[in-house]
Coordinates of C-alpha atoms in Angstrom, one line a residue:
Chain A
M1 CA 15.3 -8.2 25.0
N2 CA 15.4 -7.6 21.2
L3 CA 13.4 -8.7 18.2
L4 CA 14.9 -12.2 18.3
T5 CA 14.3 -13.0 21.9
A6 CA 10.7 -14.3 21.6
I7 CA 11.5 -16.1 18.3
L8 CA 14.4 -18.0 19.9
Q9 CA 12.1 -19.0 22.8
Q10 CA 9.8 -20.6 20.2
V11 CA 12.8 -22.4 18.8
E12 CA 13.5 -23.9 22.2
E13 CA 10.0 -24.9 22.9
Y14 CA 8.7 -26.0 19.5
P15 CA 11.7 -26.8 17.4
D16 CA 9.7 -29.0 15.0
A17 CA 6.8 -26.6 14.4
V18 CA 6.8 -25.0 10.9
A19 CA 8.1 -21.4 11.0
L20 CA 8.2 -20.5 7.3
Q21 CA 6.6 -22.0 4.2
D22 CA 5.7 -21.4 0.6
D23 CA 4.1 -23.6 -2.1
T24 CA 7.2 -25.8 -2.4
H25 CA 9.2 -25.6 0.9
E26 CA 8.8 -25.5 4.6
L27 CA 11.2 -24.7 7.3
S28 CA 10.9 -25.7 11.0
Y29 CA 11.8 -23.3 13.8
Q30 CA 14.9 -25.5 14.5
S31 CA 16.0 -25.2 10.8
L32 CA 15.3 -21.5 10.9
A33 CA 17.6 -21.1 13.9
L34 CA 20.4 -22.9 12.0
K35 CA 19.9 -20.7 8.9
I36 CA 20.0 -17.6 11.1
G37 CA 23.2 -19.0 12.6
A38 CA 24.8 -19.5 9.2
V39 CA 24.0 -15.9 8.1
C40 CA 25.2 -14.5 11.5
L41 CA 28.5 -16.5 11.1
A42 CA 29.0 -15.3 7.5
I43 CA 28.5 -11.7 8.6
R44 CA 31.1 -12.1 11.5
K45 CA 33.5 -13.8 9.1
A46 CA 33.2 -10.9 6.7
G47 CA 34.5 -8.7 9.4
V48 CA 31.3 -6.7 9.8
T49 CA 31.0 -5.2 13.3
P50 CA 27.8 -5.1 15.3
E51 CA 25.5 -2.0 14.7
S52 CA 26.6 -1.8 11.0
R53 CA 24.0 -1.6 8.3
I54 CA 23.6 -4.6 5.9
A55 CA 21.6 -4.3 2.7
L56 CA 19.3 -7.1 1.8
A57 CA 19.1 -7.6 -1.9
M58 CA 16.7 -10.5 -1.9
D59 CA 13.0 -10.9 -2.9
R60 CA 10.6 -11.6 -0.1
G61 CA 10.3 -15.3 0.9
I62 CA 11.8 -18.0 3.1
D63 CA 15.4 -17.2 2.3
A64 CA 15.1 -13.5 2.6
T65 CA 13.5 -13.9 6.0
C66 CA 16.3 -16.1 7.2
A67 CA 18.8 -13.5 5.9
L68 CA 17.0 -10.7 7.6
L69 CA 16.9 -12.4 11.0
G70 CA 20.6 -13.4 10.6
I71 CA 21.5 -9.8 10.1
L72 CA 19.7 -9.0 13.4
A73 CA 21.4 -12.0 15.1
A74 CA 24.8 -10.5 14.1
G75 CA 23.7 -7.3 16.0
C76 CA 23.4 -5.4 12.7
C77 CA 20.6 -3.4 11.1
Y78 CA 18.8 -4.6 7.9
V79 CA 18.3 -2.3 4.9
P80 CA 15.9 -4.0 2.5
L81 CA 16.3 -3.2 -1.2
D82 CA 13.6 -3.4 -3.8
I83 CA 15.5 -5.6 -6.2
N84 CA 13.1 -4.8 -9.0
S85 CA 13.6 -1.0 -8.7
P86 CA 16.2 0.7 -10.9
E87 CA 19.8 0.0 -10.2
Q88 CA 20.6 3.7 -9.6
R89 CA 18.0 3.8 -6.8
Q90 CA 19.3 0.7 -5.2
Q91 CA 22.8 2.1 -5.4
F92 CA 21.8 5.4 -3.8
I93 CA 20.3 3.4 -0.8
V94 CA 23.4 1.2 -0.4
E95 CA 25.6 4.3 -0.3
D96 CA 23.3 6.5 1.8
A97 CA 23.0 3.7 4.4
Q98 CA 26.8 3.2 4.3
A99 CA 26.1 -0.5 4.2
A100 CA 29.0 -2.6 5.5
G101 CA 27.8 -5.6 3.5
I102 CA 25.1 -6.8 1.1
I103 CA 23.4 -10.2 1.3
G104 CA 22.0 -11.5 -2.0
T105 CA 21.9 -14.7 -4.0
G106 CA 24.4 -15.9 -6.6
Q107 CA 27.3 -13.9 -8.1
C108 CA 27.8 -10.3 -6.9
P109 CA 26.5 -7.9 -9.5
S110 CA 29.3 -5.9 -11.0
R111 CA 28.0 -2.6 -9.6
W112 CA 28.7 -3.9 -6.1
S113 CA 32.1 -5.6 -6.8
N114 CA 33.7 -3.3 -4.2
C115 CA 31.2 -4.2 -1.5
N116 CA 31.3 -7.0 1.0
W117 CA 29.0 -9.4 -0.8
I118 CA 27.5 -12.4 1.0
D119 CA 25.9 -15.1 -1.3
F120 CA 23.1 -16.6 0.7
N121 CA 23.1 -19.7 -1.5
T122 CA 26.6 -20.7 -0.4
L123 CA 25.7 -20.7 3.3
T124 CA 25.2 -24.0 5.2
E125 CA 23.3 -24.4 8.4
H126 CA 25.2 -23.5 11.6
D127 CA 24.5 -23.6 15.3
C128 CA 25.4 -20.3 16.8
Q129 CA 24.8 -18.3 19.9
F130 CA 23.4 -14.9 19.5
P131 CA 24.1 -12.3 22.2
D132 CA 21.1 -10.3 23.2
T133 CA 21.8 -6.8 21.9
G134 CA 19.0 -5.2 23.9
S135 CA 16.3 -3.1 22.3
T136 CA 18.1 0.2 21.7
P137 CA 20.1 -0.4 18.6
L138 CA 18.6 0.2 15.1
A139 CA 17.0 -2.9 13.6
A140 CA 15.9 -1.7 10.3
I141 CA 16.1 1.3 7.9
L142 CA 13.2 1.4 5.5
Y143 CA 13.7 3.7 2.6
T144 CA 10.7 5.6 1.4
S145 CA 10.0 8.4 -1.1
G146 CA 11.7 11.6 0.1
S147 CA 10.5 15.3 -0.2
T148 CA 14.1 16.3 -0.9
G149 CA 14.0 14.5 -4.2
Q150 CA 15.8 11.4 -3.0
P151 CA 14.7 8.3 -1.1
K152 CA 14.9 8.8 2.7
G153 CA 15.6 6.1 5.3
V154 CA 13.2 5.7 8.2
A155 CA 15.4 4.3 11.0
L156 CA 13.6 2.0 13.5
S157 CA 15.1 0.5 16.6
H158 CA 14.3 -3.0 17.9
R159 CA 12.2 -1.3 20.6
A160 CA 10.1 0.6 18.1
I161 CA 9.3 -2.5 16.0
L162 CA 8.7 -4.6 19.1
A163 CA 6.3 -2.1 20.5
F164 CA 4.1 -2.5 17.5
T165 CA 4.6 -6.3 16.9
Q166 CA 3.9 -7.2 20.6
W167 CA 0.9 -5.0 20.6
A168 CA -0.5 -6.7 17.5
T169 CA 0.3 -10.2 18.7
H170 CA -1.6 -9.4 21.9
L171 CA -4.6 -7.6 20.2
L172 CA -5.1 -10.5 17.8
A173 CA -4.2 -13.2 20.3
L174 CA -1.8 -14.7 17.8
N175 CA -0.7 -18.2 18.7
S176 CA 1.1 -21.3 17.4
K177 CA -2.0 -22.5 15.6
D178 CA -2.1 -19.4 13.4
R179 CA -1.0 -19.4 9.8
I180 CA -0.2 -15.9 8.6
A181 CA -0.2 -15.1 4.8
S182 CA 2.6 -12.8 3.8
L183 CA 2.5 -10.7 0.7
A184 CA 4.3 -7.5 1.8
P185 CA 7.8 -6.7 0.5
L186 CA 10.4 -6.4 3.2
Y187 CA 10.8 -2.7 2.5
F188 CA 7.2 -2.1 3.5
D189 CA 6.6 -1.8 7.2
L190 CA 3.7 -4.2 7.0
S191 CA 6.3 -7.0 6.8
T192 CA 7.3 -6.3 10.4
F193 CA 4.0 -7.7 11.5
D194 CA 4.3 -10.8 9.2
I195 CA 7.8 -11.6 10.5
F196 CA 8.0 -10.5 14.1
S197 CA 4.4 -10.8 15.4
S198 CA 3.9 -14.2 13.8
L199 CA 7.2 -15.8 14.7
A200 CA 7.1 -14.4 18.3
A201 CA 3.8 -16.1 18.7
G202 CA 5.0 -19.4 17.3
A203 CA 2.8 -19.1 14.3
S204 CA 3.8 -20.0 10.8
I205 CA 4.3 -17.6 7.9
D206 CA 3.1 -18.7 4.5
F207 CA 4.4 -16.7 1.6
V208 CA 1.7 -15.8 -1.0
P209 CA 2.9 -16.4 -4.6
K210 CA 3.3 -12.9 -6.1
Q211 CA 1.3 -13.5 -9.2
L212 CA -1.9 -14.2 -7.1
A213 CA -2.2 -10.4 -6.6
M214 CA -3.3 -10.3 -10.3
A215 CA -5.7 -13.4 -10.0
P216 CA -8.1 -12.7 -7.1
S217 CA -10.1 -15.9 -7.3
R218 CA -6.9 -17.9 -7.2
L219 CA -5.8 -15.8 -4.2
S220 CA -9.1 -16.7 -2.4
A221 CA -8.6 -20.4 -3.3
W222 CA -5.0 -20.3 -2.0
L223 CA -6.1 -18.7 1.3
A224 CA -8.7 -21.5 1.6
E225 CA -6.4 -24.4 0.7
R226 CA -3.6 -23.2 3.0
N227 CA -6.0 -22.7 5.9
I228 CA -4.7 -19.1 6.4
T229 CA -5.9 -17.6 9.7
G230 CA -4.6 -14.1 9.3
F231 CA -3.5 -11.7 6.5
Y232 CA -2.2 -8.1 6.7
T233 CA -2.2 -6.4 3.3
V234 CA -3.2 -3.3 1.4
P235 CA -6.8 -2.5 0.6
S236 CA -6.2 -2.7 -3.1
V237 CA -5.5 -6.4 -2.9
L238 CA -8.6 -7.0 -0.7
G239 CA -10.7 -4.7 -2.8
F240 CA -9.9 -6.8 -5.9
M241 CA -10.8 -9.9 -3.9
A242 CA -14.1 -8.4 -2.9
L243 CA -14.9 -7.6 -6.5
K244 CA -13.6 -10.7 -8.4
G245 CA -12.4 -13.1 -5.7
N246 CA -15.1 -15.7 -6.3
L247 CA -15.8 -15.4 -2.6
A248 CA -19.4 -16.6 -3.0
E249 CA -18.0 -20.0 -3.9
T250 CA -14.9 -19.8 -1.7
P251 CA -15.8 -19.6 2.0
L252 CA -12.8 -18.9 4.2
P253 CA -13.8 -20.4 7.6
A254 CA -10.2 -20.5 8.9
L255 CA -9.6 -16.8 8.3
R256 CA -9.8 -15.2 11.8
V257 CA -8.4 -11.8 11.0
L258 CA -7.9 -9.5 8.1
L259 CA -5.8 -6.4 8.6
F260 CA -5.3 -3.6 6.2
A261 CA -3.2 -0.4 6.0
G262 CA -1.4 1.8 3.6
E263 CA -4.3 3.5 1.8
V264 CA -8.0 4.3 2.2
F265 CA -10.2 1.2 1.8
Q266 CA -13.3 2.2 -0.2
T267 CA -16.2 1.6 2.2
E268 CA -18.4 -0.1 -0.5
Q269 CA -15.6 -2.6 -1.2
L270 CA -15.0 -3.2 2.5
K271 CA -18.7 -3.7 3.1
R272 CA -18.8 -6.3 0.3
L273 CA -15.8 -8.2 1.7
V274 CA -17.3 -8.1 5.3
E275 CA -20.5 -9.6 3.9
F276 CA -18.7 -12.4 2.2
L277 CA -16.6 -13.2 5.3
P278 CA -18.9 -12.9 8.3
Q279 CA -16.7 -14.9 10.6
T280 CA -13.6 -12.8 10.0
R281 CA -12.6 -9.8 12.2
F282 CA -11.3 -6.8 10.3
Y283 CA -9.0 -4.1 11.4
N284 CA -8.0 -0.8 9.8
F285 CA -4.4 0.0 10.8
Y286 CA -3.1 3.5 10.3
G287 CA 0.3 5.0 10.5
P288 CA 3.1 6.3 8.3
T289 CA 6.4 4.3 8.2
E290 CA 7.8 6.8 10.7
T291 CA 5.3 5.7 13.5
N292 CA 4.2 2.3 12.2
V293 CA 0.7 1.6 13.5
C294 CA -0.3 4.4 15.8
L295 CA -4.1 4.3 15.4
Y296 CA -6.4 1.5 14.6
W297 CA -10.1 0.8 14.1
P298 CA -11.7 -2.6 14.6
V299 CA -14.2 -2.6 11.8
D300 CA -17.8 -2.3 13.0
A301 CA -19.9 -3.8 10.2
E302 CA -23.0 -1.9 11.3
R303 CA -21.2 1.4 10.8
L304 CA -20.2 0.8 7.2
V305 CA -22.2 3.2 5.1
D306 CA -21.6 3.6 1.4
L307 CA -19.5 6.7 0.5
K308 CA -18.7 7.5 4.1
P309 CA -15.0 7.0 4.8
I310 CA -14.1 4.6 7.7
P311 CA -12.3 6.1 10.7
I312 CA -8.7 5.4 11.5
G313 CA -9.7 5.0 15.1
K314 CA -8.0 5.2 18.4
P315 CA -4.4 5.0 19.7
A316 CA -2.5 1.7 19.1
S317 CA 0.8 0.3 20.4
Q318 CA 0.8 2.5 23.6
N319 CA 1.2 5.7 21.5
Q320 CA -0.2 9.1 22.4
V321 CA -1.8 11.1 19.6
K322 CA -3.2 14.6 19.4
M323 CA -4.4 17.0 16.8
N324 CA -2.9 20.4 16.1
P325 CA -5.9 22.7 16.6
D326 CA -4.7 25.2 14.0
N327 CA -4.4 23.0 10.9
G328 CA -5.8 19.6 12.0
E329 CA -2.4 17.9 11.7
L330 CA -2.0 14.6 13.5
L331 CA 0.9 14.4 16.0
V332 CA 2.2 11.1 17.5
K333 CA 4.4 10.4 20.4
G334 CA 5.3 7.0 21.8
P335 CA 7.3 3.7 21.6
T336 CA 6.8 2.9 17.9
V337 CA 8.0 6.3 16.6
M338 CA 11.2 6.1 14.6
N339 CA 14.6 7.1 15.9
G340 CA 14.9 9.5 13.0
Y341 CA 15.8 9.7 9.3
W342 CA 19.0 8.0 8.3
N343 CA 20.9 10.2 5.9
E344 CA 24.6 10.0 4.7
G345 CA 25.6 7.7 7.5
R346 CA 23.9 9.2 10.5
L347 CA 20.6 9.7 12.3
H348 CA 18.6 12.9 12.1
P349 CA 15.9 13.1 14.7
A350 CA 12.5 14.3 13.4
T351 CA 10.5 14.8 16.5
D352 CA 10.1 18.1 18.5
D353 CA 11.7 18.6 21.9
D354 CA 8.8 16.8 23.6
G355 CA 9.0 13.8 21.3
W356 CA 6.0 14.5 19.1
Y357 CA 6.3 13.5 15.5
A358 CA 4.2 15.6 13.0
T359 CA 2.7 13.2 10.4
G360 CA 1.6 15.8 7.8
D361 CA -1.8 14.0 7.7
Q362 CA -4.9 16.1 8.3
V363 CA -7.4 14.5 10.7
S364 CA -10.6 15.2 12.7
I365 CA -12.2 13.5 15.6
N366 CA -15.8 12.1 15.2
N367 CA -18.5 11.8 17.8
H368 CA -17.2 8.3 18.8
G369 CA -13.9 10.0 19.8
E370 CA -12.2 8.3 16.8
Y371 CA -9.7 9.9 14.5
C372 CA -10.7 10.3 10.8
Y373 CA -8.2 10.9 8.0
H374 CA -8.7 13.7 5.5
G375 CA -5.6 13.7 3.4
R376 CA -2.2 15.4 3.3
L377 CA -1.2 18.8 4.4
D378 CA 1.7 18.7 1.9
R379 CA 1.9 17.4 -1.6
M380 CA 2.7 13.8 -0.7
M381 CA 0.5 11.2 -2.5
K382 CA -0.4 7.6 -2.0
C383 CA -0.3 5.4 -5.0
S384 CA -1.4 1.8 -4.6
G385 CA -0.2 1.9 -1.0
Y386 CA 3.2 3.4 -1.8
R387 CA 3.9 6.9 -0.6
V388 CA 5.2 9.1 -3.3
E389 CA 6.8 12.6 -3.0
P390 CA 6.0 14.4 -6.2
V391 CA 9.3 16.3 -5.8
E392 CA 11.2 13.1 -6.3
I393 CA 9.5 12.5 -9.7
E394 CA 9.8 16.2 -10.7
R395 CA 13.5 16.2 -10.0
A396 CA 14.0 13.0 -12.1
I397 CA 12.0 14.3 -15.0
Q398 CA 13.5 17.8 -15.0
N399 CA 17.0 16.2 -15.4
L400 CA 15.9 14.4 -18.6
D401 CA 17.0 15.8 -22.0
G402 CA 14.6 18.1 -23.7
V403 CA 12.6 18.9 -20.5
Q404 CA 12.6 22.5 -19.4
M405 CA 10.1 22.5 -16.5
C406 CA 8.0 19.9 -14.9
A407 CA 5.3 19.7 -12.2
V408 CA 3.8 16.5 -10.9
I409 CA 0.4 16.2 -9.2
G410 CA -1.7 13.2 -7.9
I411 CA -4.9 12.5 -9.9
H412 CA -7.7 10.6 -8.3
D413 CA -7.9 6.9 -9.3
E414 CA -10.8 4.8 -8.2
T415 CA -8.6 1.8 -7.5
A416 CA -5.1 3.1 -6.8
G417 CA -6.1 6.1 -4.6
Q418 CA -3.9 8.4 -6.6
R419 CA -1.7 8.2 -9.6
P420 CA 1.1 10.6 -10.5
A421 CA 0.5 12.8 -13.5
A422 CA 3.1 15.0 -15.1
V423 CA 2.8 18.4 -16.8
I424 CA 5.9 19.4 -18.7
V425 CA 7.3 22.2 -20.7
A426 CA 9.6 20.6 -23.3
N427 CA 11.4 21.0 -26.6
T428 CA 9.3 20.1 -29.6
E429 CA 11.4 17.0 -30.5
C430 CA 10.9 15.6 -27.0
S431 CA 8.9 12.3 -27.1
I432 CA 7.0 11.4 -24.0
Q433 CA 7.4 7.7 -24.8
N434 CA 11.2 8.2 -24.7
L435 CA 11.0 10.2 -21.5
R436 CA 9.0 7.4 -19.9
K437 CA 11.6 4.8 -21.0
T438 CA 14.4 6.8 -19.5
L439 CA 12.4 7.5 -16.4
A440 CA 11.9 3.7 -15.9
T441 CA 15.6 3.3 -15.4
L442 CA 15.5 5.9 -12.6
L443 CA 12.3 5.4 -10.7
P444 CA 10.2 2.4 -9.6
A445 CA 7.1 1.6 -11.7
Y446 CA 4.6 3.1 -9.2
M447 CA 6.3 6.5 -9.5
I448 CA 6.2 6.7 -13.3
P449 CA 3.4 9.2 -14.1
S450 CA 0.5 7.5 -15.8
R451 CA -0.7 10.6 -17.6
W452 CA 1.3 13.4 -19.2
K453 CA 0.5 16.8 -20.7
T454 CA 2.8 19.1 -22.6
V455 CA 2.1 22.8 -22.1
P456 CA 3.8 26.0 -23.3
A457 CA 4.2 27.2 -19.7
L458 CA 3.3 26.1 -16.2
P459 CA 0.5 28.1 -14.6
L460 CA 1.8 30.3 -11.9
M461 CA 0.2 32.1 -8.9
A462 CA 0.6 35.8 -8.2
N463 CA 3.6 35.0 -6.0
G464 CA 5.4 33.2 -8.8
K465 CA 4.9 29.7 -7.4
I466 CA 3.4 26.9 -9.5
D467 CA -0.4 26.8 -9.3
Y468 CA -0.9 23.1 -8.6
S469 CA -4.6 23.4 -8.3
A470 CA -4.8 24.8 -11.9
L471 CA -2.9 21.7 -13.0
D472 CA -5.8 19.4 -11.8
N473 CA -8.0 20.9 -14.5
L474 CA -5.7 19.7 -17.2
F475 CA -6.6 16.1 -16.4
A476 CA -10.3 16.7 -15.7
Chain B
M1 CA -21.4 -2.5 -30.7
E2 CA -17.8 -2.4 -31.7
I3 CA -15.5 -2.7 -28.6
R4 CA -12.0 -2.5 -30.1
T5 CA -11.9 1.3 -30.4
P6 CA -13.2 2.2 -27.0
L7 CA -11.2 -0.6 -25.3
R8 CA -8.0 0.4 -27.0
Q9 CA -8.7 4.1 -26.1
F10 CA -9.2 3.2 -22.4
V11 CA -6.3 0.8 -22.1
L12 CA -3.8 2.8 -24.0
T13 CA -4.5 6.3 -22.7
E14 CA -5.8 5.6 -19.2
L15 CA -3.8 2.5 -18.1
I16 CA -0.6 2.5 -20.0
Y17 CA 0.4 5.8 -21.5
C18 CA 1.0 5.5 -25.1
D19 CA 2.2 8.4 -27.3
D20 CA 0.4 7.3 -30.4
I21 CA -2.3 4.8 -29.9
N22 CA -2.5 4.2 -33.7
V23 CA 0.9 2.4 -33.7
F24 CA 0.3 0.2 -30.7
D25 CA 0.3 -3.5 -31.7
D26 CA -2.8 -5.3 -30.5
D27 CA -0.7 -8.4 -29.7
E28 CA 1.8 -6.5 -27.6
D29 CA 2.2 -7.6 -24.0
L30 CA 0.2 -5.2 -21.8
L31 CA 1.7 -6.5 -18.5
E32 CA 5.2 -5.7 -19.8
A33 CA 4.0 -2.3 -20.9
G34 CA 3.0 -1.5 -17.3
L35 CA -0.5 -2.8 -16.7
D36 CA -0.6 -3.8 -13.0
S37 CA -3.1 -5.4 -10.7
M38 CA -4.8 -2.0 -10.1
G39 CA -5.0 -1.4 -13.8
I40 CA -6.5 -4.8 -14.3
M41 CA -9.2 -4.1 -11.8
R42 CA -10.0 -0.7 -13.4
L43 CA -10.1 -2.4 -16.8
I44 CA -12.6 -5.0 -15.6
M45 CA -14.8 -2.4 -14.0
F46 CA -14.7 -0.4 -17.3
A47 CA -15.4 -3.4 -19.5
E48 CA -18.3 -4.6 -17.4
R49 CA -19.9 -1.2 -17.3
E50 CA -19.3 -0.1 -20.9
F51 CA -19.9 -3.4 -22.7
K52 CA -22.6 -4.8 -20.4
V53 CA -20.9 -8.1 -19.7
T54 CA -20.1 -10.0 -16.5
L55 CA -16.6 -11.4 -16.6
P56 CA -16.4 -14.5 -14.4
D57 CA -14.2 -14.2 -11.3
T58 CA -12.3 -17.4 -12.1
E59 CA -11.2 -16.0 -15.5
V60 CA -9.6 -12.9 -14.0
E61 CA -6.0 -14.0 -14.8
P62 CA -3.0 -12.3 -16.2
D63 CA -3.4 -14.2 -19.5
S64 CA -7.0 -12.9 -20.0
V65 CA -5.6 -9.3 -20.2
R66 CA -2.2 -9.9 -21.7
S67 CA -2.9 -8.1 -24.9
I68 CA -5.6 -6.0 -26.5
N69 CA -6.5 -9.0 -28.7
A70 CA -6.6 -11.4 -25.7
L71 CA -8.9 -8.9 -23.9
I72 CA -11.2 -8.6 -26.9
G73 CA -11.5 -12.3 -27.2
W74 CA -12.3 -12.6 -23.5
I75 CA -14.9 -9.9 -23.5
E76 CA -16.5 -11.1 -26.8
E77 CA -16.9 -14.6 -25.4
H78 CA -19.1 -13.3 -22.7
R79 CA -21.2 -11.0 -24.9
K80 CA -22.7 -13.9 -26.8

C-alpha cells in the first residue's frame, strides 16, 4: 500500500465525483487518474527511474496536484519548490535533492536548461497502470530553513505521510460529502492533509484563491458560497478572519471542522472565532515538519481563557511522546517521524538509537495530562507559520558587501508570532535599503528582517559569544 | 487629529522597513514594498486603536491599503 492506493480505489468506485476544483475548473476522479497517467508516462519517457527525486516547480492548485500525484505514480519522490522564492534558493534545492527531473509549466527557464524538464501544459490525458511501490520509498522531501545556514530537506516516506493522513481521515470522519478548502503551499506539510486525507476519503479539494488571505471577509464569503466543510490552515489566516472576517453576517453552517497548526493561536482570537462558529469543531495540531502531527488538542471552548495559551494536547497518529526531564525537550517516536534529512543526495537519519526524534521544542505537562508548548530550546523562530533559522539569515547578510558582522534575533510580533530583526556592524557607506534589496534575491520574503539596527560592535558575553539577550533591548 | 504623520511612521518603520521615511512617496505600492497579510492585520489594529475608528470588515481589501494615500482616504472616510 502507498499514498495512491486509497485514491485509486476512489477512482474505481466514484469516477465521476469531483476530486479537485477551483473558481474556474473542476476535475473528476476519473480525469484526475488520466492526468496522473499522463505525468507518469512523461516521467518514464524522460528516462527517469523509480525512487528518483523530481522537483515540482508549480504553484499550488489543480495542475500541481496532478503533477505531484503523477510523480508518486512513477515511483518517484516529489520535491516542491517555492517558485516565488529567489532563484538561487530554488537552484540550491534542485541540486541538493539531485533531482532527476523538474516538472513545470511552459518553456524551461534558462537556469535549468541542463535538466530534464517536463512541461505540464504539453501533457495529454493517458490511461496508465501504476505499480504499487509499497510504503517504504520516500514520497516527499520538504525543504525547510536549516541551522547550517542552508535549507535542509525533510525526507518523508509514503508510510510516514500515510500514518498522519489516515489518522486525520479517521479522526475527522472525512467522507465523500466533504469539501476541503486548500490554501497551503505544497512545500508546507499541511498540504499532505489537503491532498492525501481528502482524496483517500473521496472528498473534493477546493483551492482557495491566494488573494483571499488578504481579504478576510471575502474569504468567509468564499467558504460559505463553496459550502466548505473542512479547512486546515495557519492561525494567522484564521485570526484575521476572527478579527475582520464579517462572520457576524456570514454564518458557515457547512463548516464541520477547522484545523490549525504552524504557530501559536492567540487564545483571544481563537475564542472569538469559536463564538462565531458554534457548530464547527476546532483542532490544534502540533508537530514540526520532521514528525508531522504528533500531538493534537480538540479545542474545548470552555477552557479558552484570555491570555492563557492553549495546550498542544495528547499523542496523535499513533506516535509516542515523552519529555526530557532535564530540559523539558519534547521527544517523539513513531510512524510519522521522517526518515531523516536529505543532504547532497543521501539520507542522514536524525533519531537516536531507539528511534526518538528530539524536537528542540520545550514543553510541560498540565494537570489534564496534556502537553503545553513553551518555545524553542535553540534560536529557531516561527514567522507567520514559517520556521526560520536565524543562522541562515545571518550567513546571507554577512556575505553582503559592506557588512562586517551580523546577528539576527526574533522579535515578538502580535500577529506574526515573531519577525526576524538584524543587528549589523557595517561600513559607513552601507545602506540598509540596498542590503534589503540584495537580500531579497537570496532569501524568501518572510526571512527578510523587518527591523535593522547598525551598531559599532555586537555585544558579547564573557566567553566571547554574542549576547543575544542584549540584542533584544535594542528593539524594545 | 492629523493622521498622516503617525500612520506613515508606523507603516514605514514597523511594517516595511524604510531607510529614510521622508523620501517615501505616499502613492508608492505598499504591497510591492513588502506589506503582507499579517502587516495589514497589524495596520488595521493600529489604525482602529490610534485613530478611534471602526474599519468595516467588508472593506478590508488589498486596494484599501495599497498606498499611504489610499490608507489615509480609507481611514478618513470612517472618521467623519
